[in-house]
Amino acid sequence: YYGCGVQQDCNKVFELFSELTNKNEENYDALYMLAECYYDGRGCVQDRNKAFKLLKNIVNFAPEHLDAQYLLGYMYYEGVDIEEDPNLAFSYFKKAAENNHVRAQYLLGWCYYHGFGCYKNNDQASNLFFKASNAGDIDATFFYGKMLCEGEATFGNRKNSEVKGRKMVENAAKEGCLQAKEYLKNTNKNNLPSTINNSPTMTNSSSNNSKNSCSGEDLLAGAAIGAGAALLGAAAWGVGKWLFGDDKKK
């Protein structure tokens, strides 16, 4: 899976996941990874519709599969090859977030912050950004810090909130969050202090706050980890893990 010590072979991994699902249609972790292959075009022709059908099948028969809930929500969120549906995106993010799926918590917070599929609610947004940030999501760290800087959330008194928020935004930028770096660049134009050093490289995090701020690869990062862990006990999965290249890492 990580391409450690062997040549990466996406075609072989797609073949292995296909074999696993053919032998056992209730192997929902393998079905999820197959859906990811179709979603990204890994080892196969990219087919978002097939990915969508597989994910729908998983959530119907294994509603506890958080990665499938999350990715299905994202497909409704981005509206590529299937019709955008803010209400369904919000619903699936909520189901996964309530069971501590970190990336879903961030995106549910994003929905509350922007009123996407729900009424705008800064309290809910800040709580979710705070949770996801504590779990290591740098985009959530940026948004929570931004809310503190702009008085949309509080951390103690107003001055403490601004100081805490600025530090969080700077930390997110240092970790590679393009949204945070762009925010700092814009606020610095207004002579606001910053201690951040320009980073020579950035990871897959957007430079704006729009709906398109989350790239597919970035949003899939958390989902791939969960499904991979669940499959480690299977021998075929073990082989696939060593062969399949993972470029979803931040």
PDB file of C-alpha atoms in Angstrom:
ATOM      1  CA  TYR A   1       0.000   0.000   0.000  1.00  0.00           C
ATOM      2  CA  TYR A   2       2.783   2.448   0.905  1.00  0.00           C
ATOM      3  CA  GLY A   3       5.212   1.269  -1.761  1.00  0.00           C
ATOM      4  CA  CYS A   4       7.884   0.375   0.796  1.00  0.00           C
ATOM      5  CA  GLY A   5      10.611  -1.880  -0.576  1.00  0.00           C
ATOM      6  CA  VAL A   6       8.678  -2.841  -3.700  1.00  0.00           C
ATOM      7  CA  GLN A   7       7.584  -1.163  -6.887  1.00  0.00           C
ATOM      8  CA  GLN A   8       4.162   0.400  -6.647  1.00  0.00           C
ATOM      9  CA  ASP A   9       1.572  -1.344  -8.773  1.00  0.00           C
ATOM     10  CA  CYS A  10      -1.891   0.218  -8.736  1.00  0.00           C
ATOM     11  CA  ASN A  11      -3.159  -2.259 -11.332  1.00  0.00           C
ATOM     12  CA  LYS A  12      -2.273  -5.189  -9.097  1.00  0.00           C
ATOM     13  CA  VAL A  13      -3.898  -3.603  -6.083  1.00  0.00           C
ATOM     14  CA  PHE A  14      -7.096  -2.914  -7.998  1.00  0.00           C
ATOM     15  CA  GLU A  15      -7.045  -6.558  -9.055  1.00  0.00           C
ATOM     16  CA  LEU A  16      -6.581  -7.721  -5.435  1.00  0.00           C
ATOM     17  CA  PHE A  17      -9.412  -5.587  -4.106  1.00  0.00           C
ATOM     18  CA  SER A  18     -11.644  -6.784  -6.933  1.00  0.00           C
ATOM     19  CA  GLU A  19     -10.843 -10.399  -6.031  1.00  0.00           C
ATOM     20  CA  LEU A  20     -11.595  -9.760  -2.378  1.00  0.00           C
ATOM     21  CA  THR A  21     -14.987  -8.245  -3.150  1.00  0.00           C
ATOM     22  CA  ASN A  22     -15.841 -11.004  -5.636  1.00  0.00           C
ATOM     23  CA  LYS A  23     -15.154 -13.642  -2.984  1.00  0.00           C
ATOM     24  CA  ASN A  24     -17.080 -11.799  -0.287  1.00  0.00           C
ATOM     25  CA  GLU A  25     -19.564  -9.081  -1.191  1.00  0.00           C
ATOM     26  CA  GLU A  26     -19.840  -8.208   2.493  1.00  0.00           C
ATOM     27  CA  ASN A  27     -16.166  -7.255   2.786  1.00  0.00           C
ATOM     28  CA  TYR A  28     -17.067  -3.595   3.109  1.00  0.00           C
ATOM     29  CA  ASP A  29     -13.524  -2.421   3.774  1.00  0.00           C
ATOM     30  CA  ALA A  30     -12.381  -3.941   0.477  1.00  0.00           C
ATOM     31  CA  LEU A  31     -15.445  -2.487  -1.237  1.00  0.00           C
ATOM     32  CA  TYR A  32     -14.540   0.918   0.134  1.00  0.00           C
ATOM     33  CA  MET A  33     -10.973   0.699  -1.140  1.00  0.00           C
ATOM     34  CA  LEU A  34     -12.304  -0.419  -4.525  1.00  0.00           C
ATOM     35  CA  ALA A  35     -14.569   2.651  -4.500  1.00  0.00           C
ATOM     36  CA  GLU A  36     -11.511   4.801  -3.826  1.00  0.00           C
ATOM     37  CA  CYS A  37      -9.760   3.209  -6.797  1.00  0.00           C
ATOM     38  CA  TYR A  38     -12.678   4.097  -9.052  1.00  0.00           C
ATOM     39  CA  TYR A  39     -12.916   7.567  -7.525  1.00  0.00           C
ATOM     40  CA  ASP A  40      -9.248   8.356  -8.209  1.00  0.00           C
ATOM     41  CA  GLY A  41      -8.716   6.162 -11.281  1.00  0.00           C
ATOM     42  CA  ARG A  42      -6.122   4.024  -9.510  1.00  0.00           C
ATOM     43  CA  GLY A  43      -5.403   0.880 -11.468  1.00  0.00           C
ATOM     44  CA  CYS A  44      -8.570   1.401 -13.505  1.00  0.00           C
ATOM     45  CA  VAL A  45     -10.374   3.955 -15.620  1.00  0.00           C
ATOM     46  CA  GLN A  46     -11.692   6.671 -13.332  1.00  0.00           C
ATOM     47  CA  ASP A  47     -15.419   6.159 -12.861  1.00  0.00           C
ATOM     48  CA  ARG A  48     -17.050   8.316 -10.196  1.00  0.00           C
ATOM     49  CA  ASN A  49     -20.442   6.742 -10.874  1.00  0.00           C
ATOM     50  CA  LYS A  50     -19.116   3.278  -9.986  1.00  0.00           C
ATOM     51  CA  ALA A  51     -17.491   4.718  -6.891  1.00  0.00           C
ATOM     52  CA  PHE A  52     -20.783   6.338  -5.945  1.00  0.00           C
ATOM     53  CA  LYS A  53     -22.743   3.086  -6.372  1.00  0.00           C
ATOM     54  CA  LEU A  54     -20.253   1.152  -4.269  1.00  0.00           C
ATOM     55  CA  LEU A  55     -20.378   3.747  -1.507  1.00  0.00           C
ATOM     56  CA  LYS A  56     -24.178   3.765  -1.515  1.00  0.00           C
ATOM     57  CA  ASN A  57     -24.132  -0.024  -1.190  1.00  0.00           C
ATOM     58  CA  ILE A  58     -21.729   0.165   1.745  1.00  0.00           C
ATOM     59  CA  VAL A  59     -23.678   2.769   3.729  1.00  0.00           C
ATOM     60  CA  ASN A  60     -26.937   0.899   3.103  1.00  0.00           C
ATOM     61  CA  PHE A  61     -25.646  -2.409   4.464  1.00  0.00           C
ATOM     62  CA  ALA A  62     -22.863  -1.196   6.790  1.00  0.00           C
ATOM     63  CA  PRO A  63     -23.972   2.208   8.104  1.00  0.00           C
ATOM     64  CA  GLU A  64     -21.208   2.049  10.701  1.00  0.00           C
ATOM     65  CA  HIS A  65     -18.571   2.405   7.946  1.00  0.00           C
ATOM     66  CA  LEU A  66     -17.465   5.980   8.651  1.00  0.00           C
ATOM     67  CA  ASP A  67     -15.071   6.360   5.725  1.00  0.00           C
ATOM     68  CA  ALA A  68     -17.844   5.458   3.287  1.00  0.00           C
ATOM     69  CA  GLN A  69     -20.220   7.922   4.983  1.00  0.00           C
ATOM     70  CA  TYR A  70     -17.546  10.589   4.711  1.00  0.00           C
ATOM     71  CA  LEU A  71     -16.593  10.017   1.085  1.00  0.00           C
ATOM     72  CA  LEU A  72     -20.217   9.755  -0.004  1.00  0.00           C
ATOM     73  CA  GLY A  73     -20.867  13.054   1.732  1.00  0.00           C
ATOM     74  CA  TYR A  74     -17.926  14.563  -0.088  1.00  0.00           C
ATOM     75  CA  MET A  75     -19.227  13.404  -3.451  1.00  0.00           C
ATOM     76  CA  TYR A  76     -22.532  15.132  -2.751  1.00  0.00           C
ATOM     77  CA  TYR A  77     -20.537  18.137  -1.553  1.00  0.00           C
ATOM     78  CA  GLU A  78     -18.355  18.543  -4.640  1.00  0.00           C
ATOM     79  CA  GLY A  79     -21.061  17.684  -7.190  1.00  0.00           C
ATOM     80  CA  VAL A  80     -18.729  16.128  -9.779  1.00  0.00           C
ATOM     81  CA  ASP A  81     -20.368  13.434 -11.956  1.00  0.00           C
ATOM     82  CA  ILE A  82     -23.280  13.303  -9.511  1.00  0.00           C
ATOM     83  CA  GLU A  83     -25.630  16.153  -8.679  1.00  0.00           C
ATOM     84  CA  GLU A  84     -24.556  18.377  -5.819  1.00  0.00           C
ATOM     85  CA  ASP A  85     -26.835  17.972  -2.814  1.00  0.00           C
ATOM     86  CA  PRO A  86     -25.937  20.164   0.191  1.00  0.00           C
ATOM     87  CA  ASN A  87     -28.520  18.511   2.425  1.00  0.00           C
ATOM     88  CA  LEU A  88     -27.236  14.986   1.800  1.00  0.00           C
ATOM     89  CA  ALA A  89     -23.620  16.129   2.067  1.00  0.00           C
ATOM     90  CA  PHE A  90     -24.400  17.665   5.454  1.00  0.00           C
ATOM     91  CA  SER A  91     -26.266  14.530   6.551  1.00  0.00           C
ATOM     92  CA  TYR A  92     -23.439  12.118   5.722  1.00  0.00           C
ATOM     93  CA  PHE A  93     -20.780  14.381   7.211  1.00  0.00           C
ATOM     94  CA  LYS A  94     -22.867  14.605  10.381  1.00  0.00           C
ATOM     95  CA  LYS A  95     -23.195  10.818  10.693  1.00  0.00           C
ATOM     96  CA  ALA A  96     -19.450  10.329  10.371  1.00  0.00           C
ATOM     97  CA  ALA A  97     -18.537  13.327  12.535  1.00  0.00           C
ATOM     98  CA  GLU A  98     -20.765  12.159  15.385  1.00  0.00           C
ATOM     99  CA  ASN A  99     -18.628   9.020  15.481  1.00  0.00           C
ATOM    100  CA  ASN A 100     -15.376  11.002  15.647  1.00  0.00           C
ATOM    101  CA  HIS A 101     -14.333  10.902  11.986  1.00  0.00           C
ATOM    102  CA  VAL A 102     -11.911  13.833  12.077  1.00  0.00           C
ATOM    103  CA  ARG A 103     -12.124  15.013   8.476  1.00  0.00           C
ATOM    104  CA  ALA A 104     -15.909  14.774   8.600  1.00  0.00           C
ATOM    105  CA  GLN A 105     -15.848  16.944  11.726  1.00  0.00           C
ATOM    106  CA  TYR A 106     -13.900  19.576   9.812  1.00  0.00           C
ATOM    107  CA  LEU A 107     -16.269  19.487   6.842  1.00  0.00           C
ATOM    108  CA  LEU A 108     -19.356  19.516   9.051  1.00  0.00           C
ATOM    109  CA  GLY A 109     -17.887  22.582  10.720  1.00  0.00           C
ATOM    110  CA  TRP A 110     -17.339  24.062   7.259  1.00  0.00           C
ATOM    111  CA  CYS A 111     -21.011  23.425   6.452  1.00  0.00           C
ATOM    112  CA  TYR A 112     -22.167  25.169   9.636  1.00  0.00           C
ATOM    113  CA  TYR A 113     -19.756  28.036   9.027  1.00  0.00           C
ATOM    114  CA  HIS A 114     -21.019  28.682   5.501  1.00  0.00           C
ATOM    115  CA  GLY A 115     -24.622  27.518   5.900  1.00  0.00           C
ATOM    116  CA  PHE A 116     -24.128  24.685   3.400  1.00  0.00           C
ATOM    117  CA  GLY A 117     -27.021  22.240   3.748  1.00  0.00           C
ATOM    118  CA  CYS A 118     -27.961  23.780   7.109  1.00  0.00           C
ATOM    119  CA  TYR A 119     -28.518  27.073   8.876  1.00  0.00           C
ATOM    120  CA  LYS A 120     -25.317  29.003   9.530  1.00  0.00           C
ATOM    121  CA  ASN A 121     -24.213  28.367  13.118  1.00  0.00           C
ATOM    122  CA  ASN A 122     -20.876  29.729  14.308  1.00  0.00           C
ATOM    123  CA  ASP A 123     -21.103  28.001  17.689  1.00  0.00           C
ATOM    124  CA  GLN A 124     -21.448  24.589  16.077  1.00  0.00           C
ATOM    125  CA  ALA A 125     -18.760  25.432  13.534  1.00  0.00           C
ATOM    126  CA  SER A 126     -16.227  26.569  16.137  1.00  0.00           C
ATOM    127  CA  ASN A 127     -16.869  23.499  18.325  1.00  0.00           C
ATOM    128  CA  LEU A 128     -16.294  21.157  15.392  1.00  0.00           C
ATOM    129  CA  PHE A 129     -13.212  23.024  14.183  1.00  0.00           C
ATOM    130  CA  PHE A 130     -11.852  22.872  17.732  1.00  0.00           C
ATOM    131  CA  LYS A 131     -12.392  19.085  17.947  1.00  0.00           C
ATOM    132  CA  ALA A 132     -10.887  18.403  14.538  1.00  0.00           C
ATOM    133  CA  SER A 133      -7.986  20.733  15.238  1.00  0.00           C
ATOM    134  CA  ASN A 134      -7.176  18.882  18.459  1.00  0.00           C
ATOM    135  CA  ALA A 135      -7.115  15.676  16.408  1.00  0.00           C
ATOM    136  CA  GLY A 136      -4.564  17.167  14.015  1.00  0.00           C
ATOM    137  CA  ASP A 137      -6.568  18.572  11.090  1.00  0.00           C
ATOM    138  CA  ILE A 138      -4.663  21.659   9.929  1.00  0.00           C
ATOM    139  CA  ASP A 139      -7.578  23.119   7.962  1.00  0.00           C
ATOM    140  CA  ALA A 140      -9.714  22.951  11.097  1.00  0.00           C
ATOM    141  CA  THR A 141      -6.870  24.620  13.001  1.00  0.00           C
ATOM    142  CA  PHE A 142      -6.882  27.442  10.468  1.00  0.00           C
ATOM    143  CA  PHE A 143     -10.639  27.966  10.554  1.00  0.00           C
ATOM    144  CA  TYR A 144     -10.821  27.907  14.350  1.00  0.00           C
ATOM    145  CA  GLY A 145      -7.935  30.363  14.529  1.00  0.00           C
ATOM    146  CA  LYS A 146      -9.591  32.582  11.930  1.00  0.00           C
ATOM    147  CA  MET A 147     -12.827  32.600  13.905  1.00  0.00           C
ATOM    148  CA  LEU A 148     -10.931  33.609  17.041  1.00  0.00           C
ATOM    149  CA  CYS A 149      -9.119  36.406  15.175  1.00  0.00           C
ATOM    150  CA  GLU A 150     -12.342  37.779  13.748  1.00  0.00           C
ATOM    151  CA  GLY A 151     -14.422  37.593  16.931  1.00  0.00           C
ATOM    152  CA  GLU A 152     -16.612  34.739  15.667  1.00  0.00           C
ATOM    153  CA  ALA A 153     -15.448  32.478  18.513  1.00  0.00           C
ATOM    154  CA  THR A 154     -13.941  33.197  21.921  1.00  0.00           C
ATOM    155  CA  PHE A 155     -11.049  31.860  23.970  1.00  0.00           C
ATOM    156  CA  GLY A 156     -11.132  33.748  27.240  1.00  0.00           C
ATOM    157  CA  ASN A 157     -11.345  37.497  26.648  1.00  0.00           C
ATOM    158  CA  ARG A 158     -11.153  39.276  23.304  1.00  0.00           C
ATOM    159  CA  LYS A 159      -7.405  39.935  23.487  1.00  0.00           C
ATOM    160  CA  ASN A 160      -6.624  36.338  24.407  1.00  0.00           C
ATOM    161  CA  SER A 161      -8.835  35.145  21.575  1.00  0.00           C
ATOM    162  CA  GLU A 162      -6.965  37.228  19.023  1.00  0.00           C
ATOM    163  CA  VAL A 163      -3.560  36.095  20.290  1.00  0.00           C
ATOM    164  CA  LYS A 164      -4.639  32.444  20.397  1.00  0.00           C
ATOM    165  CA  GLY A 165      -6.267  32.706  16.975  1.00  0.00           C
ATOM    166  CA  ARG A 166      -3.224  34.297  15.367  1.00  0.00           C
ATOM    167  CA  LYS A 167      -0.978  31.584  16.782  1.00  0.00           C
ATOM    168  CA  MET A 168      -3.271  28.844  15.463  1.00  0.00           C
ATOM    169  CA  VAL A 169      -3.380  30.370  11.987  1.00  0.00           C
ATOM    170  CA  GLU A 170       0.405  30.651  11.951  1.00  0.00           C
ATOM    171  CA  ASN A 171       0.792  27.046  13.126  1.00  0.00           C
ATOM    172  CA  ALA A 172      -1.568  25.861  10.391  1.00  0.00           C
ATOM    173  CA  ALA A 173       0.444  27.780   7.806  1.00  0.00           C
ATOM    174  CA  LYS A 174       3.688  26.267   9.045  1.00  0.00           C
ATOM    175  CA  GLU A 175       2.125  22.817   8.674  1.00  0.00           C
ATOM    176  CA  GLY A 176       1.317  23.555   5.032  1.00  0.00           C
ATOM    177  CA  CYS A 177      -2.204  24.991   5.030  1.00  0.00           C
ATOM    178  CA  LEU A 178      -2.459  27.285   2.002  1.00  0.00           C
ATOM    179  CA  GLN A 179      -5.648  28.860   3.320  1.00  0.00           C
ATOM    180  CA  ALA A 180      -3.776  29.942   6.444  1.00  0.00           C
ATOM    181  CA  LYS A 181      -0.839  31.338   4.508  1.00  0.00           C
ATOM    182  CA  GLU A 182      -3.131  33.340   2.235  1.00  0.00           C
ATOM    183  CA  TYR A 183      -4.996  34.662   5.255  1.00  0.00           C
ATOM    184  CA  LEU A 184      -1.765  35.790   6.878  1.00  0.00           C
ATOM    185  CA  LYS A 185      -0.632  37.434   3.667  1.00  0.00           C
ATOM    186  CA  ASN A 186      -3.879  39.404   3.442  1.00  0.00           C
ATOM    187  CA  THR A 187      -3.929  40.420   7.103  1.00  0.00           C
ATOM    188  CA  ASN A 188      -0.291  41.476   6.992  1.00  0.00           C
ATOM    189  CA  LYS A 189      -1.223  43.982   4.295  1.00  0.00           C
ATOM    190  CA  ASN A 190      -3.199  45.690   7.058  1.00  0.00           C
ATOM    191  CA  ASN A 191      -0.056  45.845   9.223  1.00  0.00           C
ATOM    192  CA  LEU A 192      -1.069  43.031  11.535  1.00  0.00           C
ATOM    193  CA  PRO A 193       1.952  41.311  13.130  1.00  0.00           C
ATOM    194  CA  SER A 194       3.022  37.830  12.085  1.00  0.00           C
ATOM    195  CA  THR A 195       5.931  35.624  13.095  1.00  0.00           C
ATOM    196  CA  ILE A 196       5.514  33.058  10.325  1.00  0.00           C
ATOM    197  CA  ASN A 197       8.318  32.330   7.863  1.00  0.00           C
ATOM    198  CA  ASN A 198       7.441  31.650   4.250  1.00  0.00           C
ATOM    199  CA  SER A 199       7.339  27.918   3.661  1.00  0.00           C
ATOM    200  CA  PRO A 200       9.096  26.690   0.486  1.00  0.00           C
ATOM    201  CA  THR A 201       6.558  23.935  -0.178  1.00  0.00           C
ATOM    202  CA  MET A 202       2.891  23.515   0.598  1.00  0.00           C
ATOM    203  CA  THR A 203       0.585  20.505   0.915  1.00  0.00           C
ATOM    204  CA  ASN A 204      -2.818  19.904  -0.630  1.00  0.00           C
ATOM    205  CA  SER A 205      -4.770  22.585   1.187  1.00  0.00           C
ATOM    206  CA  SER A 206      -6.461  25.412  -0.651  1.00  0.00           C
ATOM    207  CA  SER A 207      -5.672  29.121  -0.582  1.00  0.00           C
ATOM    208  CA  ASN A 208      -9.259  30.295  -0.208  1.00  0.00           C
ATOM    209  CA  ASN A 209     -12.371  29.759   1.889  1.00  0.00           C
ATOM    210  CA  SER A 210     -14.722  28.846  -0.965  1.00  0.00           C
ATOM    211  CA  LYS A 211     -16.558  25.570  -1.355  1.00  0.00           C
ATOM    212  CA  ASN A 212     -13.759  24.418  -3.650  1.00  0.00           C
ATOM    213  CA  SER A 213     -11.199  24.867  -0.889  1.00  0.00           C
ATOM    214  CA  CYS A 214     -10.914  21.128  -0.317  1.00  0.00           C
ATOM    215  CA  SER A 215      -9.279  19.060  -3.024  1.00  0.00           C
ATOM    216  CA  GLY A 216     -10.354  15.451  -3.500  1.00  0.00           C
ATOM    217  CA  GLU A 217      -6.972  14.061  -2.501  1.00  0.00           C
ATOM    218  CA  ASP A 218      -6.807  16.233   0.593  1.00  0.00           C
ATOM    219  CA  LEU A 219     -10.262  15.245   1.750  1.00  0.00           C
ATOM    220  CA  LEU A 220      -9.602  11.547   1.240  1.00  0.00           C
ATOM    221  CA  ALA A 221      -6.549  11.520   3.491  1.00  0.00           C
ATOM    222  CA  GLY A 222      -8.360  10.549   6.674  1.00  0.00           C
ATOM    223  CA  ALA A 223     -10.623   8.036   4.966  1.00  0.00           C
ATOM    224  CA  ALA A 224      -7.819   5.961   3.471  1.00  0.00           C
ATOM    225  CA  ILE A 225      -6.177   5.491   6.868  1.00  0.00           C
ATOM    226  CA  GLY A 226      -9.298   4.106   8.541  1.00  0.00           C
ATOM    227  CA  ALA A 227     -10.120   1.623   5.832  1.00  0.00           C
ATOM    228  CA  GLY A 228      -6.512   0.483   5.599  1.00  0.00           C
ATOM    229  CA  ALA A 229      -6.338  -0.264   9.302  1.00  0.00           C
ATOM    230  CA  ALA A 230      -9.475  -2.380   9.154  1.00  0.00           C
ATOM    231  CA  LEU A 231      -8.037  -4.547   6.385  1.00  0.00           C
ATOM    232  CA  LEU A 232      -4.637  -5.241   7.909  1.00  0.00           C
ATOM    233  CA  GLY A 233      -5.777  -8.613   9.191  1.00  0.00           C
ATOM    234  CA  ALA A 234      -6.396  -9.987   5.697  1.00  0.00           C
ATOM    235  CA  ALA A 235      -3.474 -11.520   3.819  1.00  0.00           C
ATOM    236  CA  ALA A 236      -4.501 -10.157   0.450  1.00  0.00           C
ATOM    237  CA  TRP A 237      -4.822  -6.712   1.963  1.00  0.00           C
ATOM    238  CA  GLY A 238      -1.355  -7.059   3.392  1.00  0.00           C
ATOM    239  CA  VAL A 239       0.030  -7.717  -0.075  1.00  0.00           C
ATOM    240  CA  GLY A 240      -1.917  -4.830  -1.545  1.00  0.00           C
ATOM    241  CA  LYS A 241      -0.726  -2.479   1.154  1.00  0.00           C
ATOM    242  CA  TRP A 242       2.901  -2.978   0.161  1.00  0.00           C
ATOM    243  CA  LEU A 243       2.218  -2.582  -3.530  1.00  0.00           C
ATOM    244  CA  PHE A 244      -0.153   0.378  -3.624  1.00  0.00           C
ATOM    245  CA  GLY A 245       1.229   3.906  -3.604  1.00  0.00           C
ATOM    246  CA  ASP A 246      -0.441   6.315  -1.168  1.00  0.00           C
ATOM    247  CA  ASP A 247      -0.320   9.896  -2.415  1.00  0.00           C
ATOM    248  CA  LYS A 248      -3.190  11.106  -0.281  1.00  0.00           C
ATOM    249  CA  LYS A 249      -0.956  11.968   2.626  1.00  0.00           C
ATOM    250  CA  LYS A 250      -0.623  15.663   3.407  1.00  0.00           C
TER     251      LYS A 250
END
